[in-house]
Amino acid sequence: MDDVLELVDVIADSELEGAFVWLLRLVGLLGVVAGLGLWLLTDMGLLVLPLMLILGGFALLIVPGHLLSVAELFG
């Protein structure tokens, strides 16, 4: 966990934090769209994979900006 916080702190100190956050948000949006596509457009009996893609996508949409804000407060 300390390694992840150290990595976030390094990214927060660099000037690429905005690009990094938007890249993760783009990946999250693609995850949500892929999960919805699997759920709505396929005949899958098991809904675990689409649910995990949707939840992981929402996490990637929300968490990166807040994580960098917390790293700036405590760093």
Coordinates of C-alpha atoms in Angstrom, one line a residue:
M1 CA 0.0 0.0 0.0
D2 CA 2.9 2.3 0.7
D3 CA 4.3 1.8 -2.8
V4 CA 1.0 2.8 -4.3
L5 CA 0.8 6.0 -2.2
E6 CA 4.4 6.7 -3.1
L7 CA 3.6 6.3 -6.8
V8 CA 0.6 8.6 -6.5
D9 CA 2.7 11.2 -4.7
V10 CA 5.3 11.1 -7.5
I11 CA 2.5 11.6 -10.1
A12 CA 1.0 14.4 -8.0
D13 CA 4.4 16.2 -8.0
S14 CA 4.9 15.8 -11.7
E15 CA 3.1 18.0 -14.2
L16 CA 1.4 15.0 -15.8
E17 CA -1.2 14.5 -13.1
G18 CA -4.0 16.0 -15.2
A19 CA -3.2 13.7 -18.2
F20 CA -2.9 10.7 -15.9
V21 CA -6.3 11.3 -14.3
W22 CA -7.9 11.8 -17.7
L23 CA -6.3 8.6 -19.0
L24 CA -7.6 6.6 -16.1
R25 CA -11.1 8.2 -16.6
L26 CA -11.0 7.2 -20.2
V27 CA -10.1 3.6 -19.3
G28 CA -12.9 3.6 -16.7
L29 CA -15.4 4.9 -19.3
L30 CA -14.3 2.2 -21.7
G31 CA -14.8 -0.4 -18.9
V32 CA -18.3 0.9 -18.2
V33 CA -19.3 0.8 -21.9
A34 CA -17.8 -2.7 -22.3
G35 CA -19.7 -4.0 -19.3
L36 CA -22.9 -2.5 -20.5
G37 CA -22.3 -3.9 -23.9
L38 CA -21.7 -7.4 -22.5
W39 CA -24.7 -7.2 -20.4
L40 CA -27.2 -5.8 -22.9
L41 CA -25.9 -7.2 -26.2
T42 CA -24.9 -10.8 -25.4
D43 CA -26.7 -13.8 -24.1
M44 CA -24.6 -14.3 -21.0
G45 CA -26.1 -16.3 -18.2
L46 CA -23.4 -15.3 -15.8
L47 CA -23.4 -11.6 -15.1
V48 CA -20.3 -11.4 -12.9
L49 CA -17.9 -10.2 -15.7
P50 CA -20.2 -7.3 -16.9
L51 CA -20.8 -6.3 -13.2
M52 CA -17.1 -6.3 -12.5
L53 CA -16.4 -4.2 -15.6
I54 CA -19.1 -1.7 -14.7
L55 CA -18.0 -1.4 -11.1
G56 CA -14.3 -1.2 -12.0
G57 CA -15.1 1.4 -14.6
F58 CA -17.0 3.5 -12.1
A59 CA -14.1 3.2 -9.7
L60 CA -11.6 4.4 -12.3
L61 CA -13.9 7.3 -13.1
I62 CA -14.1 8.5 -9.5
V63 CA -11.1 7.4 -7.6
P64 CA -8.0 8.9 -9.4
G65 CA -8.9 12.5 -8.9
H66 CA -9.7 12.0 -5.2
L67 CA -6.6 9.9 -4.7
L68 CA -4.4 12.7 -6.1
S69 CA -6.2 15.3 -4.0
V70 CA -5.5 13.2 -0.8
A71 CA -1.9 12.7 -1.8
E72 CA -1.5 16.5 -2.2
L73 CA -3.0 17.1 1.2
F74 CA -0.9 14.6 3.1
G75 CA 2.2 14.8 0.9

